Amino acid sequence: MQEIFSTKTLFSAKGISALALATTSIVGITGAAVSSNIAASDKIISGVEFEGQSIAGLTETGAQKFFEAEGAKKIHPLTFTYEGQTFEIQPEQIGWTANVNQAVADAESFGRGGGILKDLSEQISTAMNGRTVNLAAAFDEDLLNQQLDVIAAQINRQPVNGYVNFTGRVIAPIAGVVGKKLDTSKIAESLKEPLNNLTLSSNAIELVPEDILPYVTTEDVQNVDTILGSYTTYYSPGSRGDNIALAASALFDKMIKPGWEFSFNETVGHRTYAAGYQNAGVIVNGHADVGVGGGVCQVSSTLYNAVLLAGLTPTERTPHYFQSSYIGAARDATVADDLLDLKFRNDLAHPVFLKTYASGSSLTIYVLGTRADLDGANISIETSGGKYGTSLYRVYRKDDAVIKDEFLHTDSYHTS
């Protein structure tokens, strides 16, 4: 009988190749069968983990329960604190939920749906190297913004200007109040990633609103302790007096910080019927006339003298065409909308504040400031003149001695 499968044949080159091919075929067929069997199963394959914990072997129902429990651990109220107050946003108020179905689908997808050989390769790789499933979440950004706005409404506050109370020539600075504004858009942006990835700590989040400084701060008013200068002029009641009172009210409580230049026209605004001004006597092109806002120049002239006595620096000033009856020569300062202005600058070390009082027959303007800024000097306004005009000087005295004699200007007026 002929020998069909001898030892010589087995270890020949052709025999070895045949054996290898046969072995590979057997393994491939077996692996394909195993892979096909795993793919047909509803259990998660070996090597799949969630946060270091194996979830291999879980069915779809088991995986659903597992991820629901994990999501419940990670979803909690959002807690915020501010100055001893606590604010909470509940998960349901912003629709914050774990994407459980997606996590289950991701866990079941490993080693399935790619064809027999590809699935087999992935199953082997997963078993050897492991694969991680992530649990993400979703929330409604609009609802989060709404809830943050509710919190902000309880924290935000408008700034309150500092104030210099001035009653009976007694000065009492009132501190300003710093406003608060919570940047809810910034907070919402910072929460987006931890909410989506379920990494938000359950610890309370300290809210830090932005400080909104008032226009007049505590520092602006705290050193105001004296009347630097004041001046009074007189007028008769009527439409002209009403114009004076209206313009004077626009100057009340105005602050001029060091280095600032003050403009009368910018502060008072245009003198129009719409602004409440009436017709009264004015000088137009050297002739007496009636025009809206007549009498306002008495306010600017009164202010000019108070400013000089306070040690402030005039930067723009124009005399009247005719000498005014309510104030001495060279002491006036005429103004006209978009044409003539009175301006001065605060070159002192601290802010100054204007206080204006129109009684119906007299106008007094005070300049309040810091006594130390004048270094103990007293200021007076003096004039000299002859037929060619009147000159104005500002004289600083300390301990009865003149320490500065400042020439300001010489004015000549028309007589007709």
XYZ file of C-alpha atoms in Angstrom:
416
model
C 0.000 0.000 0.000
C 1.320 3.510 -0.901
C 2.281 5.840 2.099
C -0.031 8.787 1.877
C 1.379 11.139 4.629
C 4.936 10.363 5.621
C 7.237 12.208 8.053
C 9.401 13.203 5.118
C 6.463 14.764 3.360
C 5.361 16.585 6.558
C 8.659 18.416 7.026
C 9.297 19.230 3.416
C 8.968 22.885 2.297
C 5.758 22.172 0.514
C 4.445 20.351 3.553
C 5.178 23.193 5.936
C 3.431 25.688 3.672
C 0.455 23.468 3.421
C 0.297 23.058 7.191
C 0.547 26.814 7.808
C -2.184 27.515 5.307
C -4.340 24.890 6.887
C -3.683 26.289 10.418
C -4.424 29.880 9.341
C -7.589 28.802 7.696
C -8.697 26.979 10.823
C -7.891 30.042 13.058
C -9.541 32.446 10.633
C -12.622 30.322 10.405
C -12.703 29.945 14.197
C -12.036 33.682 14.810
C -14.663 34.665 12.311
C -17.094 32.392 14.028
C -16.234 33.866 17.445
C -16.415 37.444 16.106
C -19.734 36.749 14.477
C -21.021 35.257 17.705
C -19.891 38.351 19.739
C -21.435 40.695 17.213
C -24.709 38.855 17.507
C -24.605 39.194 21.315
C -26.028 42.266 23.115
C -23.212 42.346 25.664
C -20.386 44.888 25.777
C -17.081 43.309 24.695
C -14.068 42.692 26.899
C -11.774 45.661 27.596
C -14.393 48.426 27.509
C -14.136 50.732 30.531
C -15.728 53.823 32.018
C -13.441 55.944 34.198
C -11.215 52.951 34.935
C -14.126 50.634 35.725
C -14.798 47.621 33.468
C -18.264 47.502 31.940
C -17.569 44.429 29.803
C -20.394 41.925 29.746
C -23.149 44.413 30.491
C -26.254 44.075 28.387
C -27.920 47.107 26.849
C -30.352 47.273 29.762
C -27.544 46.889 32.265
C -25.474 49.566 30.567
C -28.478 51.879 30.560
C -28.919 51.496 34.315
C -25.181 51.852 34.902
C -24.838 55.151 33.033
C -28.050 56.520 34.530
C -26.558 55.931 37.974
C -23.237 57.508 36.999
C -25.012 60.531 35.531
C -27.060 60.953 38.709
C -23.806 61.171 40.685
C -22.439 63.934 38.486
C -25.510 66.104 37.977
C -26.278 68.355 40.916
C -27.503 71.878 41.673
C -25.235 74.730 40.635
C -24.386 76.663 43.786
C -23.054 80.227 43.847
C -22.095 82.466 46.766
C -21.616 86.195 47.156
C -21.076 88.158 50.369
C -22.752 85.548 52.566
C -25.641 84.927 50.159
C -26.175 81.566 48.450
C -27.869 81.089 45.083
C -28.807 77.773 43.480
C -29.774 76.714 39.972
C -31.452 73.302 39.829
C -30.480 70.934 36.970
C -34.058 70.820 35.675
C -34.121 74.616 35.467
C -31.498 74.525 32.722
C -32.368 71.124 31.222
C -29.057 69.613 32.360
C -29.173 65.861 31.619
C -26.631 63.115 30.965
C -26.503 61.681 27.434
C -27.046 58.114 28.675
C -28.297 56.701 25.376
C -25.221 57.986 23.565
C -22.871 56.413 26.131
C -24.666 53.055 25.844
C -24.517 53.214 22.059
C -20.789 54.057 22.170
C -20.067 51.160 24.556
C -21.958 48.666 22.368
C -20.374 49.896 19.133
C -16.885 48.551 19.885
C -16.154 45.376 17.892
C -19.405 45.521 15.948
C -20.709 46.702 12.620
C -17.426 46.865 10.698
C -17.344 43.524 8.994
C -16.111 40.191 10.357
C -12.353 40.741 10.045
C -12.456 44.378 11.155
C -14.688 43.501 14.128
C -12.348 40.676 15.090
C -9.343 42.996 14.947
C -11.103 45.593 17.107
C -12.278 42.980 19.616
C -8.743 41.655 20.036
C -7.289 45.210 20.288
C -9.927 46.236 22.831
C -9.331 43.164 24.951
C -5.579 43.779 24.942
C -5.403 47.584 25.169
C -8.780 48.625 26.512
C -11.243 51.257 25.243
C -12.834 54.061 27.226
C -16.430 55.252 27.022
C -17.216 58.854 27.979
C -20.452 60.116 29.472
C -21.327 63.603 28.262
C -24.298 65.850 29.015
C -26.388 68.599 27.480
C -28.067 71.730 28.820
C -30.075 74.656 27.495
C -27.823 77.697 27.208
C -30.749 80.111 27.013
C -32.217 78.737 30.240
C -28.818 78.992 31.947
C -28.524 82.638 30.873
C -32.001 83.340 32.221
C -31.168 81.811 35.603
C -27.886 83.716 35.809
C -29.769 86.922 35.031
C -32.073 86.223 37.986
C -29.028 85.946 40.246
C -27.405 89.040 38.736
C -30.543 91.082 39.437
C -30.019 90.377 43.144
C -26.342 91.390 43.054
C -26.103 94.217 40.547
C -26.433 97.759 41.873
C -26.021 101.175 40.383
C -23.160 103.349 41.615
C -24.088 106.366 43.741
C -22.128 109.574 43.355
C -20.310 111.083 46.269
C -21.775 114.387 47.369
C -20.749 117.527 49.187
C -23.572 118.592 51.457
C -23.479 122.359 51.923
C -25.973 123.847 54.367
C -25.563 127.108 56.216
C -21.967 127.263 54.985
C -21.257 123.956 56.737
C -19.513 121.433 54.478
C -20.124 117.688 54.932
C -18.702 115.272 52.336
C -20.903 112.224 51.699
C -19.113 109.087 50.488
C -19.951 107.592 47.113
C -21.122 104.017 46.632
C -19.344 101.657 44.246
C -21.735 99.862 41.895
C -21.626 96.143 41.088
C -22.206 94.339 37.800
C -22.075 90.576 37.329
C -20.735 89.459 33.949
C -23.213 86.636 33.321
C -21.931 85.929 29.806
C -18.460 85.249 31.177
C -19.853 82.937 33.873
C -21.988 81.056 31.332
C -18.973 80.561 29.083
C -16.882 79.207 31.964
C -19.638 76.692 32.825
C -20.136 75.365 29.307
C -17.261 72.850 29.236
C -17.746 71.359 32.752
C -21.520 71.111 32.245
C -21.118 69.318 28.928
C -18.392 67.003 30.221
C -19.953 66.398 33.644
C -16.841 67.660 35.405
C -18.487 70.502 37.320
C -17.528 70.403 40.981
C -20.312 70.436 43.539
C -18.418 73.095 45.484
C -19.967 76.551 45.564
C -18.749 79.023 42.955
C -17.749 82.401 44.394
C -19.215 85.221 42.306
C -16.988 88.235 41.715
C -18.948 91.105 40.159
C -17.162 94.000 38.492
C -16.849 97.234 40.451
C -18.539 100.201 38.767
C -17.092 103.425 40.125
C -19.434 106.384 40.470
C -18.686 109.518 38.487
C -18.004 111.308 41.789
C -16.064 108.975 44.051
C -15.487 109.050 47.789
C -11.919 110.143 47.069
C -13.219 113.111 45.069
C -15.207 114.540 47.978
C -13.371 113.397 51.078
C -10.928 116.346 51.211
C -13.453 119.100 50.501
C -13.388 121.263 53.610
C -13.728 124.932 52.689
C -15.180 127.640 50.471
C -12.306 128.505 48.160
C -14.191 131.389 46.586
C -17.695 132.828 46.267
C -19.359 135.775 44.569
C -22.838 137.343 44.621
C -24.668 139.539 42.111
C -28.218 140.927 42.199
C -31.105 141.020 39.718
C -34.817 141.791 39.491
C -37.502 139.108 39.259
C -39.077 138.424 35.872
C -38.206 136.552 32.691
C -34.551 137.638 32.937
C -34.415 136.386 36.529
C -35.983 133.096 35.451
C -33.271 132.673 32.825
C -30.607 133.334 35.460
C -32.075 130.724 37.798
C -32.319 128.156 34.995
C -28.707 128.598 33.869
C -27.465 128.618 37.476
C -29.210 125.302 38.150
C -27.172 123.692 35.359
C -23.981 124.547 37.250
C -25.115 123.174 40.592
C -22.863 120.441 42.024
C -20.596 120.303 38.988
C -17.211 118.783 39.746
C -13.951 119.910 38.143
C -11.109 117.492 38.797
C -7.442 118.505 38.722
C -6.376 119.165 35.157
C -9.947 119.388 33.828
C -11.098 122.395 31.817
C -14.626 123.603 32.442
C -16.757 125.073 29.655
C -19.772 127.187 30.553
C -21.496 126.623 27.207
C -21.002 122.859 27.269
C -22.312 122.643 30.822
C -25.301 124.952 30.534
C -26.225 123.971 26.990
C -27.946 125.997 24.308
C -30.287 128.717 25.510
C -33.476 127.899 23.602
C -37.222 128.006 24.128
C -37.210 124.186 24.163
C -34.729 124.262 27.057
C -37.068 126.544 29.019
C -35.451 129.944 28.368
C -37.508 133.084 27.822
C -37.062 136.343 25.969
C -35.223 139.058 27.905
C -32.845 141.956 27.288
C -29.614 141.175 25.366
C -26.910 143.092 23.496
C -26.664 142.165 19.809
C -24.004 143.771 17.621
C -23.640 146.647 20.051
C -27.365 147.325 20.303
C -29.856 146.618 23.076
C -32.402 144.039 21.964
C -34.624 141.259 23.256
C -33.633 137.642 22.746
C -34.091 134.181 24.176
C -31.859 133.552 27.181
C -31.255 137.166 28.120
C -29.606 137.407 31.548
C -27.447 134.266 31.315
C -24.312 136.421 31.063
C -24.892 137.449 34.666
C -24.444 133.794 35.627
C -21.190 133.443 33.665
C -19.883 136.738 35.096
C -20.721 135.711 38.661
C -19.028 132.372 38.074
C -15.940 134.081 36.651
C -15.405 136.053 39.848
C -15.957 133.044 42.090
C -13.450 131.078 40.014
C -10.821 133.815 40.290
C -11.229 133.985 44.056
C -10.879 130.198 44.281
C -7.474 130.194 42.612
C -8.601 128.468 39.416
C -7.070 129.299 36.024
C -9.203 131.162 33.446
C -8.504 129.977 29.893
C -11.192 131.791 27.883
C -13.119 134.923 28.734
C -14.613 137.858 26.798
C -15.889 141.231 28.137
C -19.253 142.721 27.197
C -19.646 145.390 24.552
C -21.044 147.733 27.218
C -20.143 147.684 30.878
C -22.732 145.685 32.823
C -24.783 147.297 35.571
C -24.731 144.217 37.811
C -20.946 143.876 38.072
C -17.858 146.090 38.125
C -15.677 146.913 35.126
C -13.303 144.122 33.985
C -15.123 141.587 36.155
C -17.678 140.443 33.565
C -17.610 137.447 31.223
C -20.043 137.354 28.319
C -21.210 134.157 26.660
C -23.146 133.303 23.501
C -24.198 129.970 22.047
C -21.468 128.499 19.805
C -19.675 131.861 19.748
C -18.374 133.122 23.106
C -17.556 130.877 26.045
C -16.201 131.110 29.570
C -13.626 128.426 30.328
C -11.317 127.736 33.229
C -9.011 124.928 34.367
C -8.476 123.394 37.775
C -4.747 123.506 38.448
C -5.197 122.697 42.141
C -4.337 119.352 43.706
C -7.929 118.305 44.467
C -11.331 118.485 42.790
C -13.550 121.517 43.266
C -17.352 121.651 43.314
C -19.729 124.413 42.275
C -22.745 125.347 44.366
C -25.202 127.852 42.907
C -28.108 129.587 44.637
C -30.582 131.891 42.884
C -33.040 133.391 45.367
C -35.221 135.361 42.962
C -33.250 138.587 43.460
C -29.656 137.471 44.077
C -27.273 134.889 42.638
C -24.425 133.420 44.685
C -21.913 130.935 43.339
C -19.570 129.043 45.650
C -16.470 127.095 44.722
C -15.861 124.409 47.350
C -12.510 122.685 47.635
C -9.544 121.805 49.821
C -8.084 124.508 52.040
C -4.557 123.099 51.831
C -4.508 123.593 48.041
C -4.058 127.352 48.507
C -1.303 126.814 51.079
C -2.806 129.336 53.459
C -3.106 132.126 50.878
C -6.065 134.500 50.698
C -7.093 135.762 47.263
C -8.587 139.113 46.368
C -9.524 140.748 43.054
C -8.383 144.316 42.551
C -8.747 146.804 39.739
C -6.983 149.856 38.493
C -7.777 152.009 35.531
C -7.936 155.259 33.709
C -9.441 156.653 30.574
C -8.061 153.831 28.448
C -9.690 151.008 30.379
C -9.823 149.034 33.568
C -7.246 146.412 34.517
C -7.963 143.422 36.721
C -5.445 141.776 39.070
C -5.581 138.719 41.263
C -3.581 139.190 44.472
C -2.455 136.332 46.751
C -1.668 137.261 50.360
C -0.285 135.176 53.180
C 0.303 136.485 56.681
C -0.629 139.981 55.424
C 2.156 139.857 52.835
C 1.593 139.835 49.067
C 3.097 136.616 47.710
C 1.741 136.890 44.171
C 0.278 139.733 42.117
C -1.234 138.381 38.895
C -2.310 140.665 36.033
C -5.353 139.235 34.285
C -6.541 141.670 31.594
C -7.488 145.256 30.698
C -10.965 145.991 29.339
C -12.366 148.991 27.528
C -16.128 149.390 27.000
C -18.184 151.343 24.503
C -20.274 154.128 25.917
C -22.918 154.264 23.193
